[in-house]
């Protein structure tokens, strides 16, 4: 029997208990941990110590602050397997998927190591005789990062390495569904020797979130989750005068033109739609075939869906794990039911999946729905499971109309060999992340993780230069030093 | 008798009437105009035409879009006198002050002419073999600018030239107190030949503001006003999923060290405190004298306050005009009363001012209050009139504690000849705009107009690069073009 | 009979004579002007006045310096016709070509108007406790621009607006073959009110160039011309310790894939090869057809070559003018002879052209040579006339080998509809300016005018940000202001 | 007896012998090593292997290339003691000085880890309808770094981490006087697993330098050394068409105003003038006292000079080591003689120094010369030893005239407490690196290592963004993808 871990908060350089709830391995059904549902006072403590740590951390030169990140990168490199296994156990995705997740996390630490240049301000000499003007970037203060269950190891790193490198102190509110990953990561954080209070971990659910949103000492909030919650967080943070960046949900379309390389497209789209059991905000969930692409692609993707090996992510050869929980599975299956009621057909039906040896797991097999009604409610609903819907149109123009008709704007992709079609799509698709022959257009850490319309609230994104902009306040300084004052020398 | 102008909205390239309210010259009391109180439907019409104009405006190359701005700059240069006189008439400030205001407006048009470079995105080749990544900036959509009464000619230009140059369409909601200035400016806008609907003007008050905040087609809101309204606008915009940047109020402190050049400091601070009758969000309103600076500076500034020539801003030699309205005057005088009740003393008392020939004007003369109680309510209240409060401390350290103890963060200044004191102040003062021997630390158009704490809500400011960031959405594009695909050639 | 103009130098705000040589209209053979062959002492005078003007120009705030450019842009806009006609008369190109040239010149003035932002330096606070570091851009000093005959109106503007905006003073050495264009432009320069000595014009030939290269007060040299002269200028400037950027010659290949839109490709390539009578450093002069593209394209381009209307550039409907001089025509015809001796065939032969009414003009009609021997000397020689050579290969890979086998690297283009072929070409072609379905890949003013290998010597190019980098010196400032020093206050 | 090491070249991943010359510990006189005087053919081999390695290195994604640098940083951190001891042994400086040198080397590796962002190009969409323009940075090719004896561990790192990160392959020509340091460093380089040929080491003297300068496959040269050699390298590289950046000599002045903190100034200036035995291109070598600063500062600095502990850099408590060689010592002493002949006086005379136990060492003790004749030849000559000259003036204005009267421009410093004097100095001093209350204004790795006038030839410096600009070629790509082409879908 596996050890039932007691998940702890990490506040002010110490591990602390709080009231708890159960965490279950979604593949095996085993109880993994007791996660704290931190009350407001835990958040308050974390914010207080972070505030106290701010003054001296802010005064630490930036090239010294990034030394902690260089160490963290190395420790994460060295411990990528342990972290990845933890992700698989509590989150369900395969080990390869977990490793890829952690590589992007590490890449963000790497990019944040470049903060000495990224955080430079600007200077103009002589805006008038003897007067110079500077823009200096200073830290925002205490920052909070609120992360969802689906990338427990990566998403905190879209933000926190930049927040720290820019001189802020930080608290991470990890999802109560997947608390173990950050436990492992914070064991590494402990080793890099950060001053107490600079980086803190709080576990919990809504009460902890509200504690953050209402706390007067927390100046900035970074959030990833569903659109309704993202909108709630954005608006409550704003009402409290905070800056916020809130990533929401998605329903990502992909357009298949007849001149696409169909085998490549199939392989890539299968990975996108079914990888991480579809629980990815950049998962392709809606295929739009154009003209004669329809039949070929439907056949190929159906075959790929059927052949995908589903099981426990730690087992060799497994290509897809369970969804996060039994409730999630039931919700997804219910949405498939509804879609069928709306008129779609399941050419591959992954519901009621039973995986030998993992009968308690929350599995759904890959599912392919065709003939989605273009105006169906479920056609536009984020399912967040391994369910790929397909619709068909006659022209690229129609496909774009459909792409731009949804409310989300996280990602849109096209498969084609035509430079002109690619350019038209890139230019016109209303989404923040665009893939050309790409299934998961996840921006590298040196680009912003974009998102438009209902998929993002705010104006500065996570990762790279956007993160540095978000985690610094611009201070403009105008200095007059009259020439005649030095006449006395 | 002056002509009573009927103020019009400018929507879709046409001038349109709406229901109205009276506008009065604050120096003479004369009725100047009838300003519309546009109802929601006017806002809606403007938003609709702006949305229709978006598609083709967005497709106009950026170097062509800035041609309109080059023309506008020239027309504004040529008509600066007429615009400035209008400002003086409806807003009260002197003609020189109005001209300086318009020069900064024009400077913003100039900087926005550089948008072809400022709006460039980024590209990384080979993020993996054969895969490239781009970040392209595209317009946000329809943008709204809501401006206050105190800089009717300048503040729209912190935003709109950038919004237009970046490919957005725009509507400006001018303050109902000072509607005439934009009438003159939009007569120039008419001449530059912008396509219909690209730039629209709406006059009005709260209903128009709410119409903007709730309109589904308006994607971005830029606001300048008082802190409570800024917070309201920010939070309502956020609740509606919009990006917003909201500039609020201020209570700007200045520290006088004993080694300052006292005559220069006096002249500069008098201009800052009493210029524009103190109705400037960067006006110095709180002097903190350190050690032996106290007596000298109190004497000098009192003399400067007494000698300041108050009158109608169009009359030669006048150094200060009226405040915006009789209500404003009464409010300011009331705050002076309260401060005196709290314990301060008026060494120069400008209340109950009568200006010969302008007996109906809303005048207050420069007022200097000493011995402000450090914890007095009015000591920390924005007065927005020609009232300078003074407190005294023994050390720079204490002065900084006081500076950082307020809730606002728009500006903080110091007067000193010491490089070290200047650096300490710049480093530690919690304000977005810092002046070293500067009275009004107004950032040039090629710097952000900053603002911290309760003086600003959001993360990207007006002017320069910040404005370009605010008025563009980042689209990340990842393209795979496999090498083997070109084997066929 | 047209007026024989006496060309003058413009030095220190005055027009000055010097010894002279004749300038002839290459279409009509008429004598146009006497151009000075300025001796070293004229250069010396110009450098001296430029040096004297430097101190106060440098102290003029950048936002004031660009006001001169805003005025210049407007004057150039208003006088574009007169300038363009002058270009046509002395240089031979058509009026439309001359206008397009001037539009790019004006665009560079526009971009340089953005120098207040482009010239900002950087600042890092707290590189150690109490120590800040700045990088400030200051002007380089006196800068010289040496320009060739083929773009007498545009090429000076790749450099001089940036040089001026950055606070340098400048002298332009115009080509002695086409001196009139800058005479017209400097009449406009006179009107913008620049302080004397800030911008100077010297006409002349080699002695003037050497005078520049050896002058101790000239700190930077920008040059465009043939490769041997570019290399000479670069190395002599370097030997004298100057920074230099030297653009040389070219032999620009274009690859035609079979999937290209052949009609579009033909129209575009004809304009590139024969436009400006082929006297353009970005003219396509070598077509490489791949596989079945061969026959179609050969037929189409031959037809286009035959149909091109040749004549005096001021006459309506004329599509191509003469080359610059009788000597140039003879040189070009000689190179065609040689190429034919090497093995090529003239499917369209434009030699010995006679244009009715312009029998004294230096005309060559469009010429198409096929079957160029791949290792022929002329195959790789810059002809700088309306002569298009063609070779044929079987694959894109071979085409790229041929493209990269030459010594120049100014431009390489491809025509295709394949995104993958375009990407491969863009990635692998060894040239600074790449065209995808583009015939003249001339970078916009907000991009560097690139050039690689023997087509460019130096590391910073003309136009945009590169020009600002070239025309500023970086000054790093490290300041220590110990906190304890302000204890005394 | 210490091991006599045989110094090897590192070419194509292997250690190789070449003909040799002796290396001596300048403190002990012991023979340390035999260093190769590599002939041209060794350079040629290195260039060939570097060229072969280029294609696949260039195709390695940038985020993968920087992984080697992350590893190198860690190894350098871990081995800083061994490298530093080696520096002390062959170069003479103290162990603390050697460590500080290596920290800056490591910092450059850290900054180059940020190349994924630093090397991004730019993109503008829609420069015309359907046409986009990109600027992509591609590697320059094979790059060579030629370094001097005084910072054998640091100076290579101003360049090579950036060269590698940008996709170039590289060869380092280490000084034949101090070859051992790079032997140690390259033992670490071996461990990071770079592909063969990507980074190569050649030892040698003038023949090796010429081999580099003339080699057709080497595209870029970075050099640090004396001004005559810098100029030679710059001009020979240019004549061969290469880009080059060449750092030369210096004679760095420091101005002492009477309001300076004299004790701090003395300590800092003593470290600057005598640290590394004055063999630093940023060493202060000329003090200019203003007004009453004269006597105090002369007394204090003389005392500091007398008290400086001179000896073997590895011995505890030693503050200054020997100069690089007996020849160097003789040259320095000769220059002191000459200066005295010109009229100066040695108030502290460090010539003919004998250090107990190190009688064979090349020692000079700190030397202070006063009353330098302002127009003395030696007054302006770079001595490159622990010799501090002093002159006196009456005003800051005069001091600046003297500062700007020299031919070098590497560094200029001032000590003052006046913000105005600091600003005037920063603005007017003609040097690339400015110190305000700073003795060695060595730019952090995230700033360019500047240098002006005869101290630098070129336009892009080492370190940070300049290095990335230098080690990349800008490729502009213009793409047309007509909208109508996608009509077929």
Short mmCIF file of N, CA, C and O in Angstrom, two decimals, chain B residues 385-460:
data_model
loop_
_atom_site.label_atom_id
_atom_site.label_comp_id
_atom_site.label_asym_id
_atom_site.label_seq_id
_atom_site.Cartn_x
_atom_site.Cartn_y
_atom_site.Cartn_z
N UNK B 385 -6.94 71.83 -6.03
CA UNK B 385 -7.06 73.29 -6.12
C UNK B 385 -5.71 73.88 -5.73
O UNK B 385 -4.78 73.15 -5.37
N UNK B 386 -5.61 75.21 -5.77
CA UNK B 386 -4.31 75.86 -5.55
C UNK B 386 -3.96 75.96 -4.07
O UNK B 386 -3.75 77.06 -3.55
N UNK B 387 -3.93 74.82 -3.42
CA UNK B 387 -3.72 74.79 -1.98
C UNK B 387 -2.50 73.93 -1.69
O UNK B 387 -2.49 72.74 -2.02
N UNK B 388 -1.49 74.55 -1.10
CA UNK B 388 -0.27 73.81 -0.79
C UNK B 388 -0.17 73.62 0.71
O UNK B 388 -0.14 74.59 1.47
N UNK B 389 -0.12 72.37 1.15
CA UNK B 389 0.05 72.09 2.57
C UNK B 389 1.51 71.84 2.89
O UNK B 389 2.27 71.40 2.04
N UNK B 390 1.89 72.15 4.12
CA UNK B 390 3.29 71.94 4.49
C UNK B 390 3.38 71.20 5.81
O UNK B 390 2.69 71.51 6.77
N UNK B 391 4.29 70.24 5.84
CA UNK B 391 4.60 69.63 7.12
C UNK B 391 6.11 69.63 7.26
O UNK B 391 6.85 69.89 6.31
N UNK B 392 6.57 69.33 8.45
CA UNK B 392 7.98 69.44 8.72
C UNK B 392 8.49 68.18 9.42
O UNK B 392 7.82 67.63 10.29
N UNK B 393 9.68 67.75 9.00
CA UNK B 393 10.32 66.60 9.66
C UNK B 393 11.80 66.90 9.84
O UNK B 393 12.31 67.89 9.32
N UNK B 394 12.46 66.01 10.58
CA UNK B 394 13.86 66.30 10.92
C UNK B 394 14.87 65.64 9.98
O UNK B 394 16.01 66.10 9.89
N UNK B 395 14.46 64.55 9.34
CA UNK B 395 15.43 63.82 8.52
C UNK B 395 14.78 63.35 7.21
O UNK B 395 13.55 63.26 7.10
N UNK B 396 15.64 63.04 6.27
CA UNK B 396 15.18 62.49 5.00
C UNK B 396 14.44 61.17 5.23
O UNK B 396 13.43 60.88 4.57
N UNK B 397 14.95 60.38 6.16
CA UNK B 397 14.32 59.09 6.46
C UNK B 397 12.86 59.29 6.88
O UNK B 397 11.95 58.61 6.37
N UNK B 398 12.64 60.22 7.77
CA UNK B 398 11.26 60.53 8.20
C UNK B 398 10.42 61.03 7.03
O UNK B 398 9.23 60.72 6.90
N UNK B 399 11.05 61.86 6.21
CA UNK B 399 10.31 62.40 5.06
C UNK B 399 9.83 61.26 4.17
O UNK B 399 8.68 61.23 3.72
N UNK B 400 10.72 60.28 3.94
CA UNK B 400 10.34 59.14 3.09
C UNK B 400 9.23 58.32 3.72
O UNK B 400 8.33 57.84 3.03
N UNK B 401 9.31 58.16 5.02
CA UNK B 401 8.23 57.43 5.71
C UNK B 401 6.90 58.13 5.45
O UNK B 401 5.88 57.49 5.21
N UNK B 402 6.92 59.45 5.53
CA UNK B 402 5.69 60.19 5.31
C UNK B 402 5.23 60.06 3.85
O UNK B 402 4.06 59.81 3.56
N UNK B 403 6.17 60.23 2.94
CA UNK B 403 5.85 60.09 1.51
C UNK B 403 5.19 58.74 1.23
O UNK B 403 4.17 58.65 0.54
N UNK B 404 5.77 57.69 1.80
CA UNK B 404 5.29 56.35 1.50
C UNK B 404 4.09 55.95 2.37
O UNK B 404 3.51 54.88 2.16
N UNK B 405 3.72 56.80 3.29
CA UNK B 405 2.59 56.48 4.15
C UNK B 405 1.23 56.79 3.54
O UNK B 405 0.21 56.31 4.03
N UNK B 406 1.22 57.55 2.46
CA UNK B 406 -0.07 57.88 1.83
C UNK B 406 -0.57 56.73 0.98
O UNK B 406 0.12 55.73 0.79
N UNK B 407 -1.76 56.89 0.46
CA UNK B 407 -2.32 55.81 -0.35
C UNK B 407 -2.05 55.99 -1.85
O UNK B 407 -2.12 55.04 -2.61
N UNK B 408 -1.78 57.23 -2.25
CA UNK B 408 -1.57 57.49 -3.67
C UNK B 408 -0.11 57.22 -4.07
O UNK B 408 0.76 57.12 -3.21
N UNK B 409 0.13 57.18 -5.34
CA UNK B 409 1.50 56.97 -5.81
C UNK B 409 1.71 57.58 -7.19
O UNK B 409 2.36 56.98 -8.04
N UNK B 410 1.18 58.78 -7.38
CA UNK B 410 1.31 59.36 -8.71
C UNK B 410 2.67 60.01 -8.91
O UNK B 410 3.33 59.80 -9.92
N UNK B 411 3.07 60.81 -7.93
CA UNK B 411 4.33 61.54 -8.08
C UNK B 411 4.93 61.81 -6.72
O UNK B 411 4.21 62.02 -5.74
N UNK B 412 6.25 61.82 -6.65
CA UNK B 412 6.96 62.28 -5.46
C UNK B 412 8.21 62.98 -5.96
O UNK B 412 8.85 62.51 -6.90
N UNK B 413 8.53 64.12 -5.31
CA UNK B 413 9.69 64.89 -5.76
C UNK B 413 10.59 65.22 -4.60
O UNK B 413 10.16 65.22 -3.44
N UNK B 414 11.81 65.54 -4.94
CA UNK B 414 12.76 66.00 -3.94
C UNK B 414 13.56 67.13 -4.54
O UNK B 414 13.82 67.15 -5.76
N UNK B 415 13.93 68.09 -3.69
CA UNK B 415 14.85 69.13 -4.11
C UNK B 415 16.09 69.03 -3.25
O UNK B 415 16.03 69.07 -2.02
N UNK B 416 17.23 68.88 -3.89
CA UNK B 416 18.50 68.67 -3.20
C UNK B 416 19.62 68.88 -4.20
O UNK B 416 19.40 68.86 -5.41
N UNK B 417 20.83 69.09 -3.70
CA UNK B 417 21.98 69.07 -4.60
C UNK B 417 22.81 67.81 -4.41
O UNK B 417 23.82 67.62 -5.06
N UNK B 418 22.33 66.94 -3.56
CA UNK B 418 23.10 65.73 -3.23
C UNK B 418 22.72 64.57 -4.14
O UNK B 418 21.57 64.15 -4.19
N UNK B 419 23.71 64.03 -4.82
CA UNK B 419 23.47 62.86 -5.65
C UNK B 419 22.99 61.68 -4.82
O UNK B 419 22.13 60.91 -5.25
N UNK B 420 23.50 61.55 -3.62
CA UNK B 420 23.13 60.40 -2.79
C UNK B 420 21.70 60.52 -2.29
O UNK B 420 20.95 59.54 -2.26
N UNK B 421 21.31 61.71 -1.89
CA UNK B 421 19.93 61.88 -1.42
C UNK B 421 18.95 61.66 -2.56
O UNK B 421 17.90 61.04 -2.39
N UNK B 422 19.32 62.14 -3.73
CA UNK B 422 18.47 61.95 -4.89
C UNK B 422 18.30 60.48 -5.19
O UNK B 422 17.19 60.00 -5.46
N UNK B 423 19.38 59.73 -5.13
CA UNK B 423 19.33 58.31 -5.44
C UNK B 423 18.48 57.56 -4.41
O UNK B 423 17.67 56.71 -4.76
N UNK B 424 18.68 57.88 -3.16
CA UNK B 424 17.90 57.22 -2.12
C UNK B 424 16.41 57.49 -2.34
O UNK B 424 15.58 56.58 -2.22
N UNK B 425 16.09 58.72 -2.66
CA UNK B 425 14.69 59.08 -2.85
C UNK B 425 14.10 58.35 -4.06
O UNK B 425 13.02 57.76 -3.98
N UNK B 426 14.82 58.38 -5.13
CA UNK B 426 14.38 57.72 -6.36
C UNK B 426 14.15 56.23 -6.12
O UNK B 426 13.23 55.62 -6.66
N UNK B 427 15.01 55.66 -5.33
CA UNK B 427 14.96 54.22 -5.07
C UNK B 427 13.80 53.86 -4.15
O UNK B 427 13.16 52.84 -4.32
N UNK B 428 13.53 54.71 -3.19
CA UNK B 428 12.61 54.31 -2.12
C UNK B 428 11.22 54.91 -2.20
O UNK B 428 10.29 54.37 -1.60
N UNK B 429 11.07 56.02 -2.88
CA UNK B 429 9.74 56.65 -2.89
C UNK B 429 8.76 55.79 -3.67
O UNK B 429 9.05 55.38 -4.80
N UNK B 430 7.63 55.55 -3.09
CA UNK B 430 6.62 54.67 -3.70
C UNK B 430 5.70 55.45 -4.63
O UNK B 430 4.51 55.62 -4.35
N UNK B 431 6.23 55.90 -5.72
CA UNK B 431 5.38 56.62 -6.67
C UNK B 431 5.87 56.31 -8.08
O UNK B 431 7.04 55.99 -8.29
N UNK B 432 4.97 56.43 -9.01
CA UNK B 432 5.30 56.06 -10.39
C UNK B 432 6.09 57.11 -11.14
O UNK B 432 6.82 56.80 -12.06
N UNK B 433 5.94 58.37 -10.75
CA UNK B 433 6.67 59.45 -11.41
C UNK B 433 7.47 60.21 -10.35
O UNK B 433 6.89 60.72 -9.40
N UNK B 434 8.75 60.24 -10.53
CA UNK B 434 9.64 60.81 -9.52
C UNK B 434 10.32 62.04 -10.12
O UNK B 434 10.82 62.00 -11.25
N UNK B 435 10.33 63.13 -9.35
CA UNK B 435 11.04 64.32 -9.78
C UNK B 435 12.24 64.59 -8.89
O UNK B 435 12.12 64.59 -7.66
N UNK B 436 13.37 64.82 -9.50
CA UNK B 436 14.56 65.26 -8.77
C UNK B 436 14.78 66.70 -9.19
O UNK B 436 15.13 66.95 -10.36
N UNK B 437 14.53 67.63 -8.30
CA UNK B 437 14.58 69.06 -8.63
C UNK B 437 13.59 69.40 -9.75
O UNK B 437 13.86 70.27 -10.57
N UNK B 438 12.51 68.68 -9.76
CA UNK B 438 11.47 68.83 -10.77
C UNK B 438 10.13 68.96 -10.05
O UNK B 438 9.88 68.22 -9.09
N UNK B 439 9.29 69.87 -10.53
CA UNK B 439 8.03 70.09 -9.84
C UNK B 439 6.86 69.30 -10.42
O UNK B 439 5.98 68.85 -9.71
N UNK B 440 6.86 69.15 -11.73
CA UNK B 440 5.81 68.38 -12.39
C UNK B 440 6.51 67.31 -13.22
O UNK B 440 6.96 67.57 -14.32
N UNK B 441 6.64 66.13 -12.65
CA UNK B 441 7.41 65.07 -13.32
C UNK B 441 6.54 64.37 -14.35
O UNK B 441 6.29 63.17 -14.28
N UNK B 442 6.10 65.13 -15.33
CA UNK B 442 5.23 64.57 -16.38
C UNK B 442 6.10 63.89 -17.42
O UNK B 442 6.88 64.54 -18.10
N UNK B 443 5.98 62.59 -17.55
CA UNK B 443 6.82 61.88 -18.51
C UNK B 443 6.62 62.38 -19.94
O UNK B 443 5.50 62.67 -20.36
N UNK B 444 7.71 62.49 -20.66
CA UNK B 444 7.64 62.79 -22.08
C UNK B 444 6.80 61.70 -22.77
O UNK B 444 6.64 60.60 -22.26
N UNK B 445 6.32 62.02 -23.97
CA UNK B 445 5.46 61.06 -24.67
C UNK B 445 6.19 59.77 -25.01
O UNK B 445 5.56 58.75 -25.27
N UNK B 446 7.52 59.80 -24.99
CA UNK B 446 8.25 58.57 -25.30
C UNK B 446 8.57 57.77 -24.04
O UNK B 446 9.39 56.85 -24.06
N UNK B 447 7.92 58.12 -22.94
CA UNK B 447 7.96 57.32 -21.71
C UNK B 447 6.51 57.06 -21.29
O UNK B 447 5.62 57.81 -21.66
N UNK B 448 6.29 56.02 -20.51
CA UNK B 448 4.93 55.81 -20.01
C UNK B 448 4.56 56.91 -19.02
O UNK B 448 5.41 57.37 -18.26
N UNK B 449 3.30 57.31 -19.02
CA UNK B 449 2.81 58.17 -17.95
C UNK B 449 2.46 57.22 -16.81
O UNK B 449 1.40 56.63 -16.78
N UNK B 450 3.39 57.13 -15.87
CA UNK B 450 3.24 56.10 -14.84
C UNK B 450 2.26 56.53 -13.76
O UNK B 450 1.48 57.49 -13.94
N UNK B 451 2.30 55.88 -12.65
CA UNK B 451 1.32 56.04 -11.58
C UNK B 451 1.27 54.72 -10.85
O UNK B 451 1.27 53.67 -11.50
N UNK B 452 1.32 54.79 -9.52
CA UNK B 452 1.35 53.55 -8.74
C UNK B 452 0.22 53.58 -7.72
O UNK B 452 -0.47 54.57 -7.58
N UNK B 453 0.10 52.49 -7.03
CA UNK B 453 -0.86 52.34 -5.91
C UNK B 453 -2.26 52.86 -6.27
O UNK B 453 -2.76 52.53 -7.33
N UNK B 454 -2.86 53.68 -5.44
CA UNK B 454 -4.24 54.10 -5.72
C UNK B 454 -4.34 55.12 -6.84
O UNK B 454 -5.43 55.59 -7.15
N UNK B 455 -3.22 55.50 -7.39
CA UNK B 455 -3.25 56.45 -8.50
C UNK B 455 -3.36 55.77 -9.86
O UNK B 455 -3.50 56.45 -10.88
N UNK B 456 -3.27 54.46 -9.87
CA UNK B 456 -3.34 53.77 -11.16
C UNK B 456 -3.82 52.34 -10.98
O UNK B 456 -3.32 51.62 -10.11
N UNK B 457 -4.72 51.92 -11.83
CA UNK B 457 -5.18 50.53 -11.84
C UNK B 457 -4.90 49.95 -13.22
O UNK B 457 -5.33 50.51 -14.24
N UNK B 458 -4.20 48.87 -13.24
CA UNK B 458 -3.83 48.24 -14.51
C UNK B 458 -2.34 47.94 -14.49
O UNK B 458 -1.69 48.00 -13.44
N UNK B 459 -1.79 47.59 -15.65
CA UNK B 459 -0.36 47.33 -15.68
C UNK B 459 0.35 48.01 -16.84
O UNK B 459 1.57 48.16 -16.79
N UNK B 460 -0.38 48.43 -17.84
CA UNK B 460 0.23 49.16 -18.95
C UNK B 460 -0.31 50.58 -18.96
O UNK B 460 -1.52 50.79 -18.87
#
